Every structure is written in C-alpha cells, then in structure tokens.
Amino acid sequence: MVKRLKNYIGGEWVESSATTYTPVVNPATCELLGECPESTAADVDAAAKAAQAAFEEWRSTPMLNRAQYMYRLKTLLEDRFEDLSEMVVKENGKTRDEARGEVRRGIESVDFAASVPVIMRNDGVEDIAAGIDETTLRQPVGVFAAITPFNFPSMVPLWFLPTAITTGNTFILKPSPQTPISMELLFEIMEDLDLPEGVVNLVQGGKEASMSVMEHPLVRGVSFVGSSPVARIVYETCTKHGKRVQAQGGAKNYIAVMPDADLSASVKNIMGAAYGCAGQRCLAAAVVVAVGDMYDQLKDELVKQAKGLRVGYGLNETTQMGTVISTAARERITKMIEQGVQQGAQLALDGRGVTVNGFEGGNFVGPTIVENVGSDNILAREEVFGPVLTIMKADDFNSVVDIINKSKYGNAASIFTNNGKQAREFKYRVNAGNIGVNIGVAAPSASFPFGGQKESFFGDLHGQGIDSINFYTERKIVIERWL
Ligand code: NAD
C-alpha cells in the first residue's frame, strides 16, 4: 500500500478532502514514496480556523515559555538528525552530506528563534514631553503561512516556522508537493513538543492550496520561497488581499574570478557552488566570468575536476553529486542545454545522457560546462536549476560588474580576488542581495536576513534575522501620561 500523506490541523492528523494526489517519487531509485494530496480550499480553511482559534492563548503564553519550545525542538531535531537527513536524500535526491548540511542549517534557525525574547525587547523614552513616556511594543500579528520549494525540503520551512511561532503567531505550512515527506516527519517529531493544538498546522498540496492560503481572510501574512514567476504571483496576490508578504524567488548567480585570484581555491569553491545539490540551489553558481587572461587555465581546471565528480545515489556515501528532482526537471535542463547550443554556445563538458549503474531510471544529469555564450543566450540569462555552468570572459573589472548588473536576477554574486579595493568595489556596485568575497555560496547564517534583489525578491522584509522579527510582529507605539 502506498502511503497517502495527511494534513496536520488543530493538533491532529486528518485526511485531506483532496480528490487528486501527486506521486512522491525517489528521483534516483524511482521508488514511489507516497502520495501527496492536492489539498483544497476547505482544508486550508480548516487550518486557518484552527490557527486563528489558537492565537489568543498562544500570544499570551509567556515569551520565555514560548522560547522553551525551541530548546526542546532543537533537542528533538538533534536526536532525529540522521532520519531527517535521510528523508531529504530519498525525496530530493541530494547527497547525504548535502542533506546533513541543510538539516544543520535548519536547526540553526531554531537556535535563532530561541533568542527571540532578547530580540523582542522594546525600546522607549521617559519624559519625551513633560510627564509623558513613549514606548514601543512588539506584538504578534495572527496567523502566518509559508509556501516552500522542493530544493531544501527541511531547511526552508525552518527559516520561518520557529521564528513565526516564537514571536507569538500561529502557523500554516504548505510544503512542495514534490518533497512533502520531510515536513510530515518534522510534524511527527514536533508532536513530542506538546504545543497547544492549532499553533502549527501542515497542509499538503500544490497550487490550489497555495492560492487558498493567500486568499484566506484569516491569514495575515505569507512567507514564500520558490521560482520568480510564482514569487511574483504570490506577491501580487497577497498584496491584493492586504497581507504582509515576503517572496524569495529564483536566481542566476555570477562569480567573477579576477586575474590575481588563487586559482586552486577558486576552482574548489566554484565546483561546490556549481554542482552542490546538482545545481538546484538558489545560491548556485550559474555563470563564472574569468577576467583578463585566466580564462583558459580556469576552464581547463573546472572541466578536469567536473569530469571527475562521482554522480550517483545520495544514500551512497561515496556519491559526490546526486540527481535532479524529477524526470520533468531533467528534460527541462536537457532542453535548455540544447537551446543554448542552438544559440551558439559550445559544450566544454556535456552531462546529458549520464547513467548510473543500478539506477538506470534515475534522473541524473552530469556536470555540464558551456562556453562561448553570448549575453542573449538562454544559458546566460535564465535560471537552469541544474548542474550546468556557463563560463564567460570579461576584459576587466568594470565589464564584469556591467555583465552582472544586466541580469534580471539579483540573488547572489561572488568575487574571487586578493585585491581588497576591488572586493570593496564589488560589494559597493553589484546589485545582488548576497555577496561573496572568496566564497562560492554566499548563504547568510540564520541571524542575518537572506538577501535578494530585483526578480529574486518581492517585498521589503526578508526571511531570517531581524527582518523576520519585523515581518512577524507589529510595532505599537504607546504614549502615556498619568495624572
Ligand atoms: P516553485 O515556484 O515551482 O514552487 C514553490 C512553491 O510554490 C511550492 O510549494 C509550489 O507548490 C507552489 N506553487 C507552484 N506554482 C504555484 C502557483 N502557480 N501558484 C501558487 N503556488 C504555486 O519552485 P520550486 O521548483 O519548488 O523551487 C525551485 C525554485 O525556488 C528555484 O527557482 C529556486 O531558485 C528558488 N529558490 C529560491 C530561494 C531563495 O531564497 N531565493 C531558496 C530556494 C529556492
């Protein structure tokens, strides 16, 4: 019997009212792991009502008690660390170490949420006028929801849920229907927290559930992570319905390698940034721009190392790169490579058609490197979200900054250099929200906001860090005089 996933609403596992189900498939082995319900507006309504019903009591639960749940959650997650990581490998296809890395990052967000009592402290001024005191209160808002992507099934939901509830809100999570089981496992683990019923709710599903969340009158705000076209829809829908929204979108991240960079350290970092998680990271290196005369050396070294990557099933400890998420994703990536070639690109390394012994049906795409890519080429402009690295040339620093700033995306950009002045100029002039200096994947830690500009982010308050506290709370100003 294939496992049919349930929703978690008001402290109970309940059947969805869905009439259609999405198969959840291990992308390496093709094993059917479960069926994800396409939850309906009625399911979202039940979750929103349960979350609303829990809100008043939860917001008046002392702050320190709310934070204690985070300490307990951390312990529970540490105890089940390997189970959570293994589930990520099975439903997403990444390697064990990559999955461990994402679960670790998720736990760091729980650590951050435990510090909310410190961050929530208010400020004020005594005698702002004669006998009048003025103070700020930070109050929770109500029901928040998060809609999350497939590529970090465990970490991305944890960017939001811990902080949203520790600040005193109640919460609905709608994970990706391609990777819903990691969150089923998280909610099973969270049952041991004995949170009051309705504080956290899980609604599995796809577009209908997302739209119902965004349109529901009881939902006060939405955190979204996914592709840019959907991020735009989420931003427009939520603002139309008067909700707070933070919508983190897709990316096309550039790495500039300056002539004075340390070649071997740069290549090591670029390899991880381009091929980690099979390129399915919003912070993945998509385009490397070699500045000046280092192009040939850099290309030769990247091709040599990329050829040597061991592609395989993530549960095998020797695997260095896993699968992409689905057959549809593999076909989309293959088609984009073909289009890029038709538009003039040349393949320095072709990962299409890679097969892995024992996993012949798996959705593998090998490391791919393309060159001679014009600025209008699809591989220079659009997010591939697969293990495809474009290498370009630029004459000098100013040209590389121009190339990067012409991109419609602005998620991340990195520079490899030993020149502090150029690194500073890069930080100053490049329009991207996460900047790396001699760092391949510029991933902010939990106490810093996750940057993103242009089509990579819609909204103003970002996920994580102080931004997330501001997003999940309302500031109220109190002006007092006692006669
Ligand atoms: P996606 O946009 O297809 O889906 C994201 C979520 O939106 C899922 O829960 C999905 O069910 C829902 N959804 C899909 N279509 C919808 C629609 N039309 N209306 C309402 N909801 C809809 O993204 P994905 O393929 O799951 O994830 C990969 C994308 O996410 C990439 O573009 C990647 O760059 C991006 N991403 C961004 C960040 C970031 O922090 N900026 C982090 C991780 C991933």
Short mmCIF file of C-alpha atoms and ligand atoms in Angstrom, two decimals:
data_model
loop_
_atom_site.label_atom_id
_atom_site.label_comp_id
_atom_site.label_asym_id
_atom_site.label_seq_id
_atom_site.Cartn_x
_atom_site.Cartn_y
_atom_site.Cartn_z
CA MET A 1 0.00 0.00 0.00
CA VAL A 2 1.35 3.41 -0.97
CA LYS A 3 1.34 5.88 1.88
CA ARG A 4 -1.18 8.68 1.41
CA LEU A 5 0.00 11.77 3.28
CA LYS A 6 -2.31 13.52 5.72
CA ASN A 7 -2.61 17.09 6.84
CA TYR A 8 -1.92 18.15 10.42
CA ILE A 9 -4.63 20.54 11.58
CA GLY A 10 -5.58 21.61 15.10
CA GLY A 11 -3.22 19.09 16.70
CA GLU A 12 -4.45 16.06 14.72
CA TRP A 13 -3.56 14.14 11.59
CA VAL A 14 -6.52 14.46 9.25
CA GLU A 15 -7.35 13.20 5.78
CA SER A 16 -7.31 15.90 3.14
CA SER A 17 -10.51 16.47 1.18
CA ALA A 18 -8.39 16.19 -1.99
CA THR A 19 -9.62 14.23 -4.95
CA THR A 20 -6.26 14.22 -6.71
CA TYR A 21 -2.84 13.11 -5.48
CA THR A 22 0.72 13.77 -6.66
CA PRO A 23 3.09 10.79 -6.59
CA VAL A 24 6.16 11.43 -4.46
CA VAL A 25 9.00 9.61 -6.17
CA ASN A 26 12.60 8.98 -5.11
CA PRO A 27 14.34 10.65 -8.07
CA ALA A 28 17.28 8.23 -8.04
CA THR A 29 15.59 4.87 -7.47
CA CYS A 30 12.15 5.75 -8.92
CA GLU A 31 10.58 4.17 -5.80
CA LEU A 32 7.12 5.55 -5.04
CA LEU A 33 7.47 7.02 -1.54
CA GLY A 34 3.94 8.25 -1.07
CA GLU A 35 1.08 10.25 -2.49
CA CYS A 36 0.69 13.91 -1.71
CA PRO A 37 -2.90 15.18 -1.57
CA GLU A 38 -3.78 18.24 -3.61
CA SER A 39 -5.44 19.83 -0.60
CA THR A 40 -8.41 22.07 -1.26
CA ALA A 41 -9.69 25.43 -0.09
CA ALA A 42 -11.72 23.56 2.55
CA ASP A 43 -8.54 22.05 4.02
CA VAL A 44 -6.85 25.45 4.12
CA ASP A 45 -9.97 26.94 5.71
CA ALA A 46 -9.88 24.30 8.46
CA ALA A 47 -6.16 25.02 9.08
CA ALA A 48 -6.69 28.79 9.14
CA LYS A 49 -9.59 28.45 11.61
CA ALA A 50 -7.56 26.13 13.86
CA ALA A 51 -4.62 28.55 13.78
CA GLN A 52 -6.87 31.53 14.49
CA ALA A 53 -8.56 29.71 17.38
CA ALA A 54 -5.14 29.02 18.92
CA PHE A 55 -3.82 32.55 18.51
CA GLU A 56 -5.10 34.45 21.59
CA GLU A 57 -3.98 31.85 24.10
CA TRP A 58 -0.65 31.34 22.34
CA ARG A 59 0.17 35.04 22.13
CA SER A 60 -0.46 35.39 25.87
CA THR A 61 1.75 32.39 26.69
CA PRO A 62 4.78 33.95 28.38
CA MET A 63 7.55 34.67 25.94
CA LEU A 64 10.08 32.63 27.88
CA ASN A 65 7.76 29.61 27.78
CA ARG A 66 7.38 30.01 24.03
CA ALA A 67 11.15 30.12 23.67
CA GLN A 68 11.48 26.93 25.77
CA TYR A 69 9.67 25.04 22.99
CA MET A 70 12.60 25.93 20.72
CA TYR A 71 15.16 24.45 23.08
CA ARG A 72 13.11 21.26 23.21
CA LEU A 73 12.66 21.28 19.42
CA LYS A 74 16.41 21.59 18.97
CA THR A 75 16.99 18.52 21.14
CA LEU A 76 14.35 16.53 19.26
CA LEU A 77 15.84 17.51 15.91
CA GLU A 78 19.36 16.59 17.03
CA ASP A 79 18.03 13.18 18.14
CA ARG A 80 16.43 12.60 14.73
CA PHE A 81 19.16 14.34 12.71
CA GLU A 82 20.07 11.30 10.60
CA ASP A 83 16.42 10.34 9.96
CA LEU A 84 15.62 13.86 8.75
CA SER A 85 18.72 13.90 6.53
CA GLU A 86 17.94 10.51 5.05
CA MET A 87 14.41 11.57 4.18
CA VAL A 88 15.78 14.62 2.35
CA VAL A 89 18.07 12.34 0.31
CA LYS A 90 15.22 9.99 -0.52
CA GLU A 91 12.70 12.52 -1.68
CA ASN A 92 15.02 15.19 -3.08
CA GLY A 93 17.97 13.23 -4.50
CA LYS A 94 20.85 15.22 -2.99
CA THR A 95 23.81 13.57 -1.26
CA ARG A 96 23.85 12.58 2.38
CA ASP A 97 26.31 15.30 3.33
CA GLU A 98 24.29 17.93 1.49
CA ALA A 99 21.17 16.75 3.31
CA ARG A 100 23.00 16.82 6.64
CA GLY A 101 24.15 20.34 5.82
CA GLU A 102 20.61 21.54 5.16
CA VAL A 103 19.20 19.95 8.32
CA ARG A 104 22.04 21.57 10.29
CA ARG A 105 21.16 24.95 8.80
CA GLY A 106 17.50 24.34 9.68
CA ILE A 107 18.47 23.66 13.31
CA GLU A 108 20.41 26.94 13.33
CA SER A 109 17.12 28.70 12.59
CA VAL A 110 15.65 27.01 15.67
CA ASP A 111 18.64 28.33 17.67
CA PHE A 112 17.90 31.79 16.35
CA ALA A 113 14.23 31.54 17.31
CA ALA A 114 15.24 30.62 20.87
CA SER A 115 16.84 34.07 21.09
CA VAL A 116 13.58 35.86 20.23
CA PRO A 117 12.98 37.02 23.85
CA VAL A 118 16.16 39.09 23.62
CA ILE A 119 15.35 40.50 20.20
CA MET A 120 11.69 41.24 21.03
CA ARG A 121 12.66 43.66 23.81
CA ASN A 122 11.07 47.03 23.37
CA ASP A 123 12.53 50.48 23.47
CA GLY A 124 11.19 53.67 24.94
CA VAL A 125 11.92 57.17 26.13
CA GLU A 126 10.94 58.53 29.52
CA ASP A 127 9.79 62.19 29.57
CA ILE A 128 9.55 62.55 25.81
CA ALA A 129 7.49 65.56 26.84
CA ALA A 130 6.82 66.79 30.37
CA GLY A 131 5.45 63.80 32.32
CA ILE A 132 4.92 61.76 29.14
CA ASP A 133 6.64 58.46 28.38
CA GLU A 134 6.73 56.89 24.95
CA THR A 135 7.48 53.21 24.34
CA THR A 136 7.32 50.67 21.54
CA LEU A 137 5.62 47.30 21.93
CA ARG A 138 6.24 44.47 19.53
CA GLN A 139 3.18 42.28 19.17
CA PRO A 140 2.44 39.14 17.15
CA VAL A 141 0.07 39.62 14.23
CA GLY A 142 -2.00 36.43 13.99
CA VAL A 143 -1.93 33.55 11.50
CA PHE A 144 1.08 33.32 9.19
CA ALA A 145 1.69 30.83 6.40
CA ALA A 146 4.73 29.65 4.46
CA ILE A 147 4.79 28.17 0.96
CA THR A 148 8.09 26.42 0.32
CA PRO A 149 10.07 24.83 -2.56
CA PHE A 150 11.39 21.33 -3.24
CA ASN A 151 15.10 22.06 -3.18
CA PHE A 152 15.56 22.43 0.60
CA PRO A 153 12.61 20.43 1.92
CA SER A 154 13.80 20.56 5.51
CA MET A 155 15.74 23.82 5.83
CA VAL A 156 13.48 26.36 4.12
CA PRO A 157 10.36 25.65 6.22
CA LEU A 158 12.59 26.02 9.30
CA TRP A 159 13.59 29.52 8.15
CA PHE A 160 10.03 30.52 9.01
CA LEU A 161 8.11 28.26 11.39
CA PRO A 162 10.32 28.63 14.51
CA THR A 163 10.51 32.43 14.43
CA ALA A 164 6.87 32.88 13.45
CA ILE A 165 5.59 30.91 16.42
CA THR A 166 8.15 32.07 18.99
CA THR A 167 7.17 35.67 18.27
CA GLY A 168 3.62 34.60 19.23
CA ASN A 169 1.90 33.90 15.92
CA THR A 170 0.26 30.69 14.80
CA PHE A 171 1.30 28.99 11.60
CA ILE A 172 0.32 27.04 8.49
CA LEU A 173 2.96 25.34 6.37
CA LYS A 174 2.35 24.35 2.74
CA PRO A 175 5.46 22.46 1.54
CA SER A 176 6.32 21.49 -2.04
CA PRO A 177 4.23 18.55 -3.29
CA GLN A 178 7.44 17.16 -4.78
CA THR A 179 9.06 16.81 -1.33
CA PRO A 180 6.31 16.73 1.30
CA ILE A 181 7.50 13.84 3.46
CA SER A 182 10.35 15.68 5.23
CA MET A 183 7.74 18.01 6.68
CA GLU A 184 5.45 15.15 7.63
CA LEU A 185 8.42 13.81 9.58
CA LEU A 186 9.08 17.23 11.16
CA PHE A 187 5.46 17.48 12.31
CA GLU A 188 5.61 13.94 13.72
CA ILE A 189 8.71 14.99 15.64
CA MET A 190 7.02 18.20 16.80
CA GLU A 191 4.13 16.20 18.29
CA ASP A 192 6.51 15.44 21.17
CA LEU A 193 6.69 19.17 21.93
CA ASP A 194 3.07 19.17 23.11
CA LEU A 195 2.44 22.58 21.60
CA PRO A 196 -1.14 23.78 22.13
CA GLU A 197 -3.29 22.46 19.30
CA GLY A 198 -3.58 24.77 16.30
CA VAL A 199 -0.27 26.59 16.85
CA VAL A 200 1.33 24.71 13.95
CA ASN A 201 -0.58 23.26 11.01
CA LEU A 202 0.52 21.39 7.91
CA VAL A 203 -1.45 21.47 4.66
CA GLN A 204 -0.02 19.37 1.85
CA GLY A 205 -0.71 20.30 -1.74
CA GLY A 206 0.09 22.44 -4.72
CA LYS A 207 -1.32 25.47 -6.46
CA GLU A 208 -4.89 25.26 -5.11
CA ALA A 209 -3.66 25.08 -1.52
CA SER A 210 -1.21 27.96 -2.13
CA MET A 211 -3.87 30.17 -3.65
CA SER A 212 -6.32 29.38 -0.85
CA VAL A 213 -3.69 30.31 1.74
CA MET A 214 -3.04 33.62 0.01
CA GLU A 215 -6.72 34.46 -0.34
CA HIS A 216 -7.86 33.34 3.11
CA PRO A 217 -9.07 36.28 5.21
CA LEU A 218 -7.67 34.84 8.46
CA VAL A 219 -4.12 34.54 7.09
CA ARG A 220 -2.32 37.79 7.90
CA GLY A 221 0.98 37.19 6.14
CA VAL A 222 2.79 34.80 3.82
CA SER A 223 6.45 33.81 3.54
CA PHE A 224 7.24 32.30 0.15
CA VAL A 225 10.32 30.70 -1.38
CA GLY A 226 10.32 29.38 -4.95
CA SER A 227 10.75 30.40 -8.57
CA SER A 228 10.49 34.05 -9.63
CA PRO A 229 7.31 33.72 -11.75
CA VAL A 230 5.50 32.18 -8.77
CA ALA A 231 7.09 34.66 -6.34
CA ARG A 232 5.60 37.46 -8.42
CA ILE A 233 2.15 35.81 -8.34
CA VAL A 234 2.44 35.36 -4.58
CA TYR A 235 3.46 38.98 -4.06
CA GLU A 236 0.64 40.31 -6.24
CA THR A 237 -2.00 38.01 -4.74
CA CYS A 238 -1.03 38.71 -1.14
CA THR A 239 -0.83 42.47 -1.57
CA LYS A 240 -4.20 42.44 -3.35
CA HIS A 241 -5.62 40.69 -0.30
CA GLY A 242 -3.97 43.13 2.11
CA LYS A 243 -1.44 40.70 3.54
CA ARG A 244 2.17 41.01 4.56
CA VAL A 245 4.36 39.12 2.12
CA GLN A 246 8.00 38.19 1.66
CA ALA A 247 8.54 36.31 -1.62
CA GLN A 248 12.02 34.96 -2.30
CA GLY A 249 12.43 33.98 -5.95
CA GLY A 250 14.84 32.38 -8.40
CA ALA A 251 18.35 33.32 -9.41
CA LYS A 252 21.16 33.44 -11.94
CA ASN A 253 24.27 33.88 -9.83
CA TYR A 254 27.56 35.14 -11.21
CA ILE A 255 31.07 34.51 -9.96
CA ALA A 256 33.85 36.87 -11.05
CA VAL A 257 37.35 35.42 -10.99
CA MET A 258 39.98 38.15 -11.10
CA PRO A 259 43.48 37.58 -12.54
CA ASP A 260 45.01 37.82 -9.05
CA ALA A 261 42.72 35.18 -7.52
CA ASP A 262 44.09 31.98 -6.01
CA LEU A 263 43.22 29.57 -8.82
CA SER A 264 43.05 26.34 -6.87
CA ALA A 265 40.96 27.82 -4.01
CA SER A 266 38.65 29.50 -6.55
CA VAL A 267 38.12 26.28 -8.52
CA LYS A 268 37.42 24.28 -5.35
CA ASN A 269 34.77 26.81 -4.30
CA ILE A 270 33.23 27.13 -7.75
CA MET A 271 32.92 23.34 -8.03
CA GLY A 272 30.93 23.23 -4.79
CA ALA A 273 28.85 26.22 -5.77
CA ALA A 274 28.01 24.95 -9.27
CA TYR A 275 27.46 21.26 -8.63
CA GLY A 276 26.42 21.06 -4.97
CA CYS A 277 22.81 19.80 -4.76
CA ALA A 278 23.15 19.13 -8.53
CA GLY A 279 22.93 22.88 -9.11
CA GLN A 280 19.47 23.06 -7.53
CA ARG A 281 20.27 25.86 -5.10
CA CYS A 282 19.05 29.42 -5.36
CA LEU A 283 22.65 30.35 -4.49
CA ALA A 284 24.19 28.02 -7.09
CA ALA A 285 26.97 29.42 -9.26
CA ALA A 286 25.45 29.66 -12.73
CA VAL A 287 27.94 31.81 -14.62
CA VAL A 288 31.66 32.13 -13.98
CA VAL A 289 33.26 35.19 -15.54
CA ALA A 290 37.02 34.92 -15.94
CA VAL A 291 38.56 38.37 -16.00
CA GLY A 292 41.69 39.12 -18.02
CA ASP A 293 43.94 36.27 -19.06
CA MET A 294 42.94 33.50 -16.68
CA TYR A 295 40.13 32.04 -18.83
CA ASP A 296 41.93 29.01 -20.33
CA GLN A 297 43.52 27.91 -17.07
CA LEU A 298 40.26 28.26 -15.19
CA LYS A 299 38.24 26.43 -17.82
CA ASP A 300 40.71 23.54 -18.10
CA GLU A 301 40.78 23.05 -14.34
CA LEU A 302 36.99 23.23 -13.98
CA VAL A 303 36.46 20.75 -16.82
CA LYS A 304 39.05 18.37 -15.32
CA GLN A 305 37.50 18.43 -11.86
CA ALA A 306 33.89 18.34 -13.07
CA LYS A 307 34.67 15.25 -15.19
CA GLY A 308 35.92 13.52 -12.06
CA LEU A 309 32.77 14.08 -9.94
CA ARG A 310 31.13 10.82 -8.89
CA VAL A 311 27.44 11.06 -9.82
CA GLY A 312 25.10 8.61 -8.09
CA TYR A 313 22.50 7.85 -5.44
CA GLY A 314 22.75 10.21 -2.48
CA LEU A 315 22.50 7.45 0.14
CA ASN A 316 25.77 6.01 -1.15
CA GLU A 317 28.44 7.78 0.94
CA THR A 318 30.88 7.95 -1.99
CA THR A 319 28.46 9.89 -4.21
CA GLN A 320 29.56 13.47 -4.84
CA MET A 321 26.57 14.64 -6.88
CA GLY A 322 23.02 13.30 -6.79
CA THR A 323 20.04 13.57 -9.13
CA VAL A 324 17.84 16.41 -10.18
CA ILE A 325 14.35 16.36 -8.71
CA SER A 326 12.29 14.70 -11.44
CA THR A 327 12.13 13.43 -14.99
CA ALA A 328 10.41 16.68 -15.96
CA ALA A 329 13.32 18.67 -14.46
CA ARG A 330 15.89 16.50 -16.29
CA GLU A 331 14.05 17.03 -19.57
CA ARG A 332 13.77 20.77 -18.96
CA ILE A 333 17.52 21.04 -18.23
CA THR A 334 18.43 18.95 -21.29
CA LYS A 335 16.23 21.14 -23.46
CA MET A 336 17.81 24.32 -22.12
CA ILE A 337 21.28 22.97 -22.94
CA GLU A 338 20.09 22.17 -26.48
CA GLN A 339 18.61 25.64 -26.87
CA GLY A 340 21.83 27.20 -25.59
CA VAL A 341 23.83 25.24 -28.14
CA GLN A 342 21.43 26.23 -30.93
CA GLN A 343 22.01 29.85 -29.87
CA GLY A 344 25.77 29.45 -30.32
CA ALA A 345 27.09 28.03 -27.03
CA GLN A 346 29.72 25.27 -27.14
CA LEU A 347 29.87 22.37 -24.75
CA ALA A 348 33.19 22.02 -22.94
CA LEU A 349 31.63 19.18 -20.93
CA ASP A 350 28.30 17.53 -21.72
CA GLY A 351 26.46 15.88 -18.83
CA ARG A 352 23.43 14.81 -20.82
CA GLY A 353 22.78 11.12 -21.07
CA VAL A 354 24.75 10.21 -17.94
CA THR A 355 23.63 6.89 -16.44
CA VAL A 356 24.48 5.31 -13.11
CA ASN A 357 24.85 1.53 -12.69
CA GLY A 358 21.98 0.11 -10.68
CA PHE A 359 19.95 3.32 -11.02
CA GLU A 360 19.25 3.32 -14.74
CA GLY A 361 15.86 5.04 -14.32
CA GLY A 362 17.30 7.81 -12.10
CA ASN A 363 17.07 11.47 -13.08
CA PHE A 364 20.78 12.08 -13.43
CA VAL A 365 22.31 14.97 -15.32
CA GLY A 366 26.10 15.02 -15.23
CA PRO A 367 28.20 18.15 -14.64
CA THR A 368 27.99 20.33 -17.72
CA ILE A 369 30.14 23.29 -18.79
CA VAL A 370 29.27 25.62 -21.66
CA GLU A 371 31.34 28.39 -23.21
CA ASN A 372 31.14 30.96 -25.99
CA VAL A 373 27.83 32.04 -24.55
CA GLY A 374 26.60 35.41 -25.78
CA SER A 375 24.79 37.72 -23.40
CA ASP A 376 21.43 36.94 -25.12
CA ASN A 377 21.90 33.18 -24.87
CA ILE A 378 19.34 31.40 -22.70
CA LEU A 379 22.21 29.94 -20.66
CA ALA A 380 23.44 33.43 -19.81
CA ARG A 381 20.01 34.81 -18.95
CA GLU A 382 17.68 32.18 -17.48
CA GLU A 383 17.86 30.05 -14.35
CA VAL A 384 18.64 26.44 -15.34
CA PHE A 385 18.40 24.98 -11.83
CA GLY A 386 20.61 22.04 -12.70
CA PRO A 387 24.33 21.19 -12.86
CA VAL A 388 25.10 23.49 -15.80
CA LEU A 389 27.88 26.05 -15.51
CA THR A 390 28.43 28.79 -18.08
CA ILE A 391 31.94 30.23 -18.43
CA MET A 392 32.42 33.68 -19.94
CA LYS A 393 35.27 36.14 -20.44
CA ALA A 394 35.47 39.78 -19.43
CA ASP A 395 38.26 42.23 -20.20
CA ASP A 396 38.31 43.98 -16.87
CA PHE A 397 36.58 44.59 -13.55
CA ASN A 398 34.14 47.21 -14.90
CA SER A 399 32.96 44.85 -17.64
CA VAL A 400 32.23 42.07 -15.17
CA VAL A 401 30.21 44.43 -12.97
CA ASP A 402 28.22 45.50 -16.06
CA ILE A 403 27.55 41.88 -17.03
CA ILE A 404 26.29 41.03 -13.55
CA ASN A 405 24.14 44.14 -13.18
CA LYS A 406 22.40 43.49 -16.52
CA SER A 407 20.88 40.29 -15.13
CA LYS A 408 17.20 40.47 -14.23
CA TYR A 409 18.02 38.48 -11.10
CA GLY A 410 19.89 39.73 -8.03
CA ASN A 411 20.13 36.86 -5.59
CA ALA A 412 23.88 36.37 -5.16
CA ALA A 413 27.22 37.28 -6.72
CA SER A 414 30.77 36.45 -5.71
CA ILE A 415 34.24 37.70 -6.49
CA PHE A 416 37.47 35.75 -6.16
CA THR A 417 40.38 38.11 -5.71
CA ASN A 418 43.27 39.06 -3.46
CA ASN A 419 42.68 42.75 -4.06
CA GLY A 420 40.80 44.36 -1.17
CA LYS A 421 39.96 47.51 -3.11
CA GLN A 422 38.33 45.53 -5.90
CA ALA A 423 36.45 43.40 -3.40
CA ARG A 424 35.12 46.58 -1.82
CA GLU A 425 34.08 48.00 -5.22
CA PHE A 426 32.30 44.72 -5.93
CA LYS A 427 30.31 44.90 -2.68
CA TYR A 428 29.55 48.54 -3.40
CA ARG A 429 28.45 48.32 -7.02
CA VAL A 430 26.98 44.87 -7.66
CA ASN A 431 23.18 44.69 -7.46
CA ALA A 432 22.73 41.38 -5.68
CA GLY A 433 21.43 40.69 -2.20
CA ASN A 434 24.05 38.17 -1.05
CA ILE A 435 27.67 38.97 -1.88
CA GLY A 436 30.56 36.53 -1.55
CA VAL A 437 34.21 37.53 -1.37
CA ASN A 438 36.28 34.40 -1.99
CA ILE A 439 33.10 32.48 -1.05
CA GLY A 440 31.29 30.36 -3.64
CA VAL A 441 27.91 30.04 -1.93
CA ALA A 442 27.12 33.29 -0.13
CA ALA A 443 24.49 31.81 2.22
CA PRO A 444 23.59 34.08 5.14
CA SER A 445 23.52 32.42 8.54
CA ALA A 446 20.26 32.34 10.50
CA SER A 447 20.82 35.59 12.36
CA PHE A 448 21.26 37.60 9.13
CA PRO A 449 18.47 38.32 6.63
CA PHE A 450 18.57 36.30 3.41
CA GLY A 451 19.25 38.92 0.73
CA GLY A 452 17.76 39.07 -2.74
CA GLN A 453 17.10 41.93 -5.15
CA LYS A 454 15.35 42.56 -8.47
CA GLU A 455 13.36 39.48 -9.63
CA SER A 456 14.94 37.37 -6.91
CA PHE A 457 12.86 39.01 -4.20
CA PHE A 458 9.45 40.64 -3.95
CA GLY A 459 8.70 42.51 -0.73
CA ASP A 460 10.79 44.52 1.70
CA LEU A 461 11.39 42.47 4.88
CA HIS A 462 13.44 39.39 4.02
CA GLY A 463 13.44 35.96 5.63
CA GLN A 464 15.72 35.27 8.63
CA GLY A 465 17.40 37.60 11.12
CA ILE A 466 15.95 40.85 12.40
CA ASP A 467 13.92 41.22 9.20
CA SER A 468 11.97 38.11 10.15
CA ILE A 469 11.21 39.50 13.61
CA ASN A 470 9.91 42.68 12.00
CA PHE A 471 7.91 40.67 9.48
CA TYR A 472 6.24 38.55 12.14
CA THR A 473 5.48 41.37 14.57
CA GLU A 474 3.57 44.62 14.60
CA ARG A 475 5.06 47.61 16.37
CA LYS A 476 2.67 49.56 18.53
CA ILE A 477 3.65 52.92 19.97
CA VAL A 478 2.35 53.77 23.44
CA ILE A 479 2.36 57.40 24.65
CA GLU A 480 1.47 57.62 28.35
CA ARG A 481 0.69 60.34 30.86
CA TRP A 482 -0.55 59.53 34.36
CA LEU A 483 -2.41 62.35 36.02
P1 NAD B 1 8.07 26.70 -7.45
O1 NAD B 1 7.94 28.15 -7.62
O2 NAD B 1 7.66 25.82 -8.56
O3 NAD B 1 7.22 26.19 -6.18
C1 NAD B 1 7.39 26.79 -4.91
C2 NAD B 1 6.10 26.61 -4.10
O4 NAD B 1 5.04 27.31 -4.76
C3 NAD B 1 5.64 25.16 -3.98
O5 NAD B 1 5.13 24.97 -2.68
C4 NAD B 1 4.55 25.04 -5.03
O6 NAD B 1 3.58 24.07 -4.68
C5 NAD B 1 3.94 26.43 -5.04
N1 NAD B 1 3.44 26.82 -6.37
C6 NAD B 1 3.89 26.41 -7.59
N2 NAD B 1 3.22 27.02 -8.58
C7 NAD B 1 2.33 27.84 -7.99
C8 NAD B 1 1.35 28.75 -8.49
N3 NAD B 1 1.18 28.94 -9.80
N4 NAD B 1 0.61 29.43 -7.61
C9 NAD B 1 0.79 29.26 -6.28
N5 NAD B 1 1.70 28.41 -5.75
C10 NAD B 1 2.46 27.71 -6.58
O7 NAD B 1 9.60 26.43 -7.02
P2 NAD B 1 10.36 25.04 -6.88
O8 NAD B 1 10.58 24.47 -8.23
O9 NAD B 1 9.72 24.20 -5.83
O10 NAD B 1 11.75 25.55 -6.26
C11 NAD B 1 12.82 25.97 -7.04
C12 NAD B 1 12.86 27.48 -7.17
O11 NAD B 1 12.96 28.08 -5.88
C13 NAD B 1 14.09 27.97 -7.92
O12 NAD B 1 13.71 29.00 -8.80
C14 NAD B 1 15.00 28.50 -6.83
O13 NAD B 1 15.92 29.48 -7.25
C15 NAD B 1 14.02 29.04 -5.87
N6 NAD B 1 14.55 29.17 -4.51
C16 NAD B 1 14.78 30.41 -4.03
C17 NAD B 1 15.34 30.56 -2.77
C18 NAD B 1 15.61 31.94 -2.22
O14 NAD B 1 15.86 32.05 -1.02
N7 NAD B 1 15.57 32.99 -3.01
C19 NAD B 1 15.64 29.44 -1.99
C20 NAD B 1 15.36 28.18 -2.51
C21 NAD B 1 14.82 28.05 -3.78
#
